[in-house]
Coordinates of C-alpha atoms in Angstrom, one line a residue:
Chain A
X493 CA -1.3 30.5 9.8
X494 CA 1.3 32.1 12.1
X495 CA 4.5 33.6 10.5
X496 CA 5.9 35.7 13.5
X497 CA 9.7 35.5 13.9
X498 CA 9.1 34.3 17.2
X499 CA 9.5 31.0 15.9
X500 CA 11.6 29.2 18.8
X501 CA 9.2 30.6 21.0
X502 CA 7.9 27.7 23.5
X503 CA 4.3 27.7 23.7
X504 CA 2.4 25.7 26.6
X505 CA 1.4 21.9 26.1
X506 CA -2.5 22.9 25.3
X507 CA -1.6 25.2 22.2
X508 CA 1.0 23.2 21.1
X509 CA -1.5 20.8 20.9
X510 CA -4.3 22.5 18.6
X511 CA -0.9 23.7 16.6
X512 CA 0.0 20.2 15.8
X513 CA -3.5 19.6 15.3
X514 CA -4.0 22.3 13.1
X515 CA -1.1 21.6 10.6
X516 CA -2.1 18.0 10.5
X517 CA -5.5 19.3 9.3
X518 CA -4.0 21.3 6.8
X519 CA -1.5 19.0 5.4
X520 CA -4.4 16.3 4.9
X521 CA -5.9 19.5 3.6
X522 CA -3.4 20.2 0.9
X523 CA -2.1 16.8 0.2
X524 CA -5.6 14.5 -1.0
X525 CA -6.5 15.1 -4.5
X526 CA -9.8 16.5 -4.6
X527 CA -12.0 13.2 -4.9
X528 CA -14.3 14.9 -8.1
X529 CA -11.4 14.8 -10.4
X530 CA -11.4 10.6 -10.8
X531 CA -15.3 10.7 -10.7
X532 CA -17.1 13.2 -12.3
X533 CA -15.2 13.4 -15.9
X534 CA -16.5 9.6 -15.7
X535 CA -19.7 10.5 -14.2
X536 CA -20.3 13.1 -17.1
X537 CA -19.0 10.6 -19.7
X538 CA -21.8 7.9 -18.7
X539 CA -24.6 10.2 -18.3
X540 CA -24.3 11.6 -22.0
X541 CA -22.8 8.9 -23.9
X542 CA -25.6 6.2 -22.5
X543 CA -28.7 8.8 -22.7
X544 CA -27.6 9.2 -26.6
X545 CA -27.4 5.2 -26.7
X546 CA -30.6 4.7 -25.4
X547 CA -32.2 7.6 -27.3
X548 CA -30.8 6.2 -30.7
X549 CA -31.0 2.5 -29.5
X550 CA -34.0 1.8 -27.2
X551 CA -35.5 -0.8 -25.9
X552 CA -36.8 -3.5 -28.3
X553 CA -35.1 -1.1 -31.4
X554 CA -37.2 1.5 -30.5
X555 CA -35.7 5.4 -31.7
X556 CA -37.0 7.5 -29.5
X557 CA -34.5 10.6 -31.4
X558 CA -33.4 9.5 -35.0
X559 CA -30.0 10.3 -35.2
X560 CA -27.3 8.6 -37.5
X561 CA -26.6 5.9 -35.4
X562 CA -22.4 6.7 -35.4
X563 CA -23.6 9.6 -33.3
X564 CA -23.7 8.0 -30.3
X565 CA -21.1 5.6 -30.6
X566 CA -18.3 8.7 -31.2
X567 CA -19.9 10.5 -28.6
X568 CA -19.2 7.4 -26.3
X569 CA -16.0 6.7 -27.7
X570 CA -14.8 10.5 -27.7
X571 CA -16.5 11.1 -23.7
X572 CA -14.4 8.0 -22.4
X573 CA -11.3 9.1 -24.1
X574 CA -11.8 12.6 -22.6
X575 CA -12.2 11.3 -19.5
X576 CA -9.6 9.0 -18.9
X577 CA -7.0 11.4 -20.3
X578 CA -8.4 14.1 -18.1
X579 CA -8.2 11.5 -14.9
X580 CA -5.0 10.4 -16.3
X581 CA -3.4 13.6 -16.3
X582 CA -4.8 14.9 -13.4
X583 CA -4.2 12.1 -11.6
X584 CA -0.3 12.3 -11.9
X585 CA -0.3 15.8 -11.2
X586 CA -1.8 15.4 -7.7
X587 CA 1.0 13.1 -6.7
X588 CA 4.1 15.0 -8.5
X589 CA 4.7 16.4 -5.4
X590 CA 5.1 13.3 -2.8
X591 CA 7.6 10.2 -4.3
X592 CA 8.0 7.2 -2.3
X593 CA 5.2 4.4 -2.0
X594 CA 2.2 6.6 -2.1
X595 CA 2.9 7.5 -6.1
X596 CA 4.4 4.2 -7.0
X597 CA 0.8 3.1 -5.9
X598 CA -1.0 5.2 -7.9
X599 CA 1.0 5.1 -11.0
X600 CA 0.3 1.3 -10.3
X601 CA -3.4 1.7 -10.1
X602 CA -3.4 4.0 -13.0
X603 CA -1.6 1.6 -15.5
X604 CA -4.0 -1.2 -14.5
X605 CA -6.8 0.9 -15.4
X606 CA -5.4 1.5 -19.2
X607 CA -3.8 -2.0 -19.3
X608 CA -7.0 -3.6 -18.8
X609 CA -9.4 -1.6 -21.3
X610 CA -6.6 -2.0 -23.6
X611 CA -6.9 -5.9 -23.3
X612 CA -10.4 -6.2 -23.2
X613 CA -10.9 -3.9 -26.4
X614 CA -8.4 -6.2 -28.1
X615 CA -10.8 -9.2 -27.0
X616 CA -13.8 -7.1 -28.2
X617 CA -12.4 -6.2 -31.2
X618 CA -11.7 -9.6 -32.1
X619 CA -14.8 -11.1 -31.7
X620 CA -17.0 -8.4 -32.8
X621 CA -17.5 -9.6 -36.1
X622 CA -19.4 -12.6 -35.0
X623 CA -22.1 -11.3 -33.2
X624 CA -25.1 -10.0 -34.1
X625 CA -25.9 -5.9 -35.0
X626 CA -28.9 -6.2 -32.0
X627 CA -26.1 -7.4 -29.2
X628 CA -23.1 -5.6 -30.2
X629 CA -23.5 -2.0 -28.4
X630 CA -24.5 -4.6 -25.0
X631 CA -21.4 -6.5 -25.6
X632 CA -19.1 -3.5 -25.4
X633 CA -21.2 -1.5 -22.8
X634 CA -21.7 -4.5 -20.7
X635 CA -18.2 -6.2 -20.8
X636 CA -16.2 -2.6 -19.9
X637 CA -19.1 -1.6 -17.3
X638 CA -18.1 -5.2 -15.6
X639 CA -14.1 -4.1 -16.2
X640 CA -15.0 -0.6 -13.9
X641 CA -17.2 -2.0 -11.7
X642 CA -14.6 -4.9 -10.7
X643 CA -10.8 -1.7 -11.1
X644 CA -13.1 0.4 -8.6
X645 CA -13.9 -2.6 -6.0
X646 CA -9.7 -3.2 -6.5
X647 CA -9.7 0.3 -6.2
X648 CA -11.3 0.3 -2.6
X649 CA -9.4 -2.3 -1.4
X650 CA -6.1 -1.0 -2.6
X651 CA -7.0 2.1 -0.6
X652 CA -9.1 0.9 1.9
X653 CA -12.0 3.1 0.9
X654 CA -15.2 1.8 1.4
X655 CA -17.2 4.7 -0.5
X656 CA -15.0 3.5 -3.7
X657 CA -15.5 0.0 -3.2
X658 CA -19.3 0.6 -2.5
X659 CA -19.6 2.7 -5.8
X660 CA -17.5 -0.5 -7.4
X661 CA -20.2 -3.2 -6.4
X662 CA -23.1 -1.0 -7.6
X663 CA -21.4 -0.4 -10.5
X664 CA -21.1 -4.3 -11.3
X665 CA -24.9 -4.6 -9.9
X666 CA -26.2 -2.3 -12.0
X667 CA -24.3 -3.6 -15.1
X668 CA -25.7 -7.2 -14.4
X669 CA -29.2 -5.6 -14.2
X670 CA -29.2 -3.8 -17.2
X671 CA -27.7 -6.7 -19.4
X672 CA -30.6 -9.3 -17.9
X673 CA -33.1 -6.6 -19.3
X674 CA -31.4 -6.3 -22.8
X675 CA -30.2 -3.5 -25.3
X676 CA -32.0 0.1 -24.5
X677 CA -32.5 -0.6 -20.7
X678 CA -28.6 -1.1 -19.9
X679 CA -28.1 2.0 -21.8
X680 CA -30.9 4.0 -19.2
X681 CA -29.9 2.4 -16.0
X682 CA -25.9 3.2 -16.9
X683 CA -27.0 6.9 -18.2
X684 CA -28.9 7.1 -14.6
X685 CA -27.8 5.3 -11.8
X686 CA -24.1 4.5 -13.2
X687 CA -23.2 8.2 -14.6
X688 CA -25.8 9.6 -11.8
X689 CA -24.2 7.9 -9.4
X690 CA -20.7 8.3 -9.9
X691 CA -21.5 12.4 -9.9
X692 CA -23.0 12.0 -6.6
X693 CA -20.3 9.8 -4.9
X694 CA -18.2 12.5 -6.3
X695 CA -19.9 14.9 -4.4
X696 CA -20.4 12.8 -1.0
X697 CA -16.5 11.8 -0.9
X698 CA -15.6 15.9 -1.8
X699 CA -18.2 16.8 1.6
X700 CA -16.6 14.3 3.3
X701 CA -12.9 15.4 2.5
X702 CA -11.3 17.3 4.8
X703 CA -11.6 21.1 3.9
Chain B
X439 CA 3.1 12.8 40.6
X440 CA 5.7 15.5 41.7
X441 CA 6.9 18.6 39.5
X442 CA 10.1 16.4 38.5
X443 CA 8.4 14.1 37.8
X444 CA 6.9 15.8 34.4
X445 CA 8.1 14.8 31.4
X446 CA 10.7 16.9 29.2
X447 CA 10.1 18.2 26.0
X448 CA 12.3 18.0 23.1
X449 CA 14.3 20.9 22.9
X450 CA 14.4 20.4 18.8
X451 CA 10.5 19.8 18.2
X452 CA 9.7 22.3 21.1
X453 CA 10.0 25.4 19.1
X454 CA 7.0 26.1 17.1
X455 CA 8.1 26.2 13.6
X456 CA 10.1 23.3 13.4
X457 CA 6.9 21.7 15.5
X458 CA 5.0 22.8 12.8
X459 CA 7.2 21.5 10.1
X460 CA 7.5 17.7 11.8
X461 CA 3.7 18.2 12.2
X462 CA 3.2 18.6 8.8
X463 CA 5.5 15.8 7.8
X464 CA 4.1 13.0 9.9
X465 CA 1.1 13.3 7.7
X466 CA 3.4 11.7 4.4
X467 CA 3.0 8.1 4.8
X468 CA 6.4 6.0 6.0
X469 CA 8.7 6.5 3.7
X470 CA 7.3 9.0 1.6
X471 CA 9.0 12.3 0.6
X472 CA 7.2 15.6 -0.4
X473 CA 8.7 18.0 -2.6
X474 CA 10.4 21.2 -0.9
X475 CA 8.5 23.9 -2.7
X476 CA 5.2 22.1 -1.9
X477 CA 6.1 21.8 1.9
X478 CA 7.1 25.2 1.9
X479 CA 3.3 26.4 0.2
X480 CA 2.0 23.7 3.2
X481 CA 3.4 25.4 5.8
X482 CA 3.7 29.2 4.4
X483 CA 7.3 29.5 5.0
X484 CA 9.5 31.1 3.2
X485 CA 12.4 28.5 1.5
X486 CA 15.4 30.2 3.5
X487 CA 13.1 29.8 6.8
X488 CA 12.3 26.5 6.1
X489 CA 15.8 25.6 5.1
X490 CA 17.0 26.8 8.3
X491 CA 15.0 24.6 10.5
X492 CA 14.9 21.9 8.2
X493 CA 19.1 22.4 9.1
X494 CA 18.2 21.7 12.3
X495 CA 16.0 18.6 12.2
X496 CA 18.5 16.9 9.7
X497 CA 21.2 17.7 12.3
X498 CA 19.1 16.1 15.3
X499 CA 18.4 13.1 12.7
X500 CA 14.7 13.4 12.6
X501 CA 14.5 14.8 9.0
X502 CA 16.1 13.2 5.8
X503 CA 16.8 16.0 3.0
X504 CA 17.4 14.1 -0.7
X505 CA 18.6 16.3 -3.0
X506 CA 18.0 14.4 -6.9
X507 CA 16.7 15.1 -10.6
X508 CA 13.0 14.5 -12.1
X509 CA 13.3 14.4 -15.1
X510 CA 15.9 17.7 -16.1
X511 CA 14.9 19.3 -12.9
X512 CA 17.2 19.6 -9.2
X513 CA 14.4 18.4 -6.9
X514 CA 14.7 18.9 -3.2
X515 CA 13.2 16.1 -0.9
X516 CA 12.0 16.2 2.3
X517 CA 11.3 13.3 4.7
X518 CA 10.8 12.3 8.4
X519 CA 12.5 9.7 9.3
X520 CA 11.9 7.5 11.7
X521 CA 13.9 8.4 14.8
X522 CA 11.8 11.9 13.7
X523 CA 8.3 10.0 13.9
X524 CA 9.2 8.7 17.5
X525 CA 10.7 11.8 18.7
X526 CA 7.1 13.3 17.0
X527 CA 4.8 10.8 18.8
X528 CA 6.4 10.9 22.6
X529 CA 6.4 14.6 22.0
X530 CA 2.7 14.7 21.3
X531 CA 2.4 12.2 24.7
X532 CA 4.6 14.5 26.7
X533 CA 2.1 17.1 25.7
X534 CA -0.7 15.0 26.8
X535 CA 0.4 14.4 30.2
X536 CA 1.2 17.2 30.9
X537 CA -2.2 18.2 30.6
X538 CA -3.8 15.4 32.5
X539 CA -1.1 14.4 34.8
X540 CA -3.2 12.0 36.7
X541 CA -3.5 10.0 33.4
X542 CA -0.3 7.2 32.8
X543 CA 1.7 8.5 29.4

């Protein structure tokens, strides 16, 4: 970066060029949140919380690690929670700095995220009592995977990323899988390929960003 | 083309700092505006500097400077606006022809 007090020095058209080139680079540079901050606290949360589900709750009620079975399900509980304050709060802090439409959008986007897992837990909630012990952990898991899948699909349209939106419909593909092949299997393929994948978009979208 | 016939640069943009300052700024999507101290970190200026061209680009009507509150806090706003964006993009086309003169701006 140049910080010479020749400031109102004219320069000639071809380094005035890279110049405006340069600080472009830099401003794009400095002003997009680090993509790893809305995936990986997610992509961590998944990949722990779902490996202890299907450890404790395999396929066909196999146990492959006996563990008091509210193990898992605070883990899960306590990993989401962690993870969407963390994206929460970091989320607001990358757009503190610019106000006009860009933040309106993403506080936007972030209320819909916590409006809608509010609702559907409500739903959940609700009906839990009438369904059976076997299907309850595939309600929850396979009802909010559906919610994600579908907010990071929105999520790709709202900001016309494709990476997002990819990660959104396999996501939802994934989730539809793993509830065709039952309680244990959802857990593994989420663990895996959701929490798995979410750490690697994560890492594709931060080699991609501009550095 | 003839030697008069190049096109002139803006005498406000054409100084380096404040090019690098509208630069900078016509990265913040239309009708965006970026916090002072963060512009300031962007561009490694220091705040009376940048104050001092930002002076000049408000006075030339291509910046809009909002001074307001978030929350308790003064908060210093800084935007391009958008007789700033077109001076910004025929500047950028001046440039261009003048390096390839053959090519129409």
């Amino acid at each position: 970066m140049t910080t010479e007090h020749d400031d109102d020095l004219p320069m000639d058209p071809a380094e005035s060029l890279r110049l405006i080139e340069r600080e472009r680079a830099e401003a794009e540079r400095k002003l997009t949140p680090d993509p790893r901050i809305f995936l990986w606290p997610w992509g961590f949360a998944w990949l722990i919380s779902f490996s202890l589900l299907f450890l404790r709750f395999g396929p066909g009620g196999r146990v492959f690690v006996d563990m008091p079975d509210w193990v898992p399900l605070l883990v899960l509980a306590a990993t989401m929670i962690a993870a969407g304050a963390f994206t929460g709060v970091a989320g607001a802090r990358s757009g503190r700095w610019i106000s006009g439409p860009s933040s309106r959008q993403g506080a936007f986007y972030g209320i819909t995220w916590s409006v809608a897992f509010f609702g559907l837990s409500t739903v959940l909630g609700r009906v839990s009592q009438f369904v059976p012990d076997s299907e309850i952990n595939l309600l929850w898991a396979g009802a909010m995977v559906a919610l994600t899948g579908a907010l990071h699909m929105a999520g790709g349209a709202i900001y016309n990323d494709k990476s997002i939106f990819i990660l959104g419909v396999f996501i939802s593909a994934i989730n539809v899988a793993g509830v065709f092949a039952g309680p244990g299997w959802h857990s593994l393929l989420l663990a895996v390929l959701g929490g798995g994948g979410m750490l690697a978009a994560g890492a594709y979208a931060k080699a991609r960003s501009p550095r | 083309m003839s030697q008069t016939e190049l096109p002139e640069l803006d005498p406000v943009i054409h100084a380096q700092a404040r090019l690098r300052v509208v630069s900078s700024l016509s990265m913040l999507r239309e009708g965006d505006r970026i916090a002072f101290p963060r512009l300031q970190e962007i561009l490694k200026m220091t705040a009376g500097n940048l104050s001092v061209h930002l002076r000049k680009l408000e006075d030339a009507g291509y910046v809009e400077v909002t001074k307001t509150h978030q929350g308790r806090t003064p908060a210093t706003l800084v935007q391009l606006t958008r007789r700033g964006r077109l001076a910004f993009e025929d500047y950028t086309a001046a440039l261009r022809s003048l390096l390839n003169p053959s090519e129409e701006p």
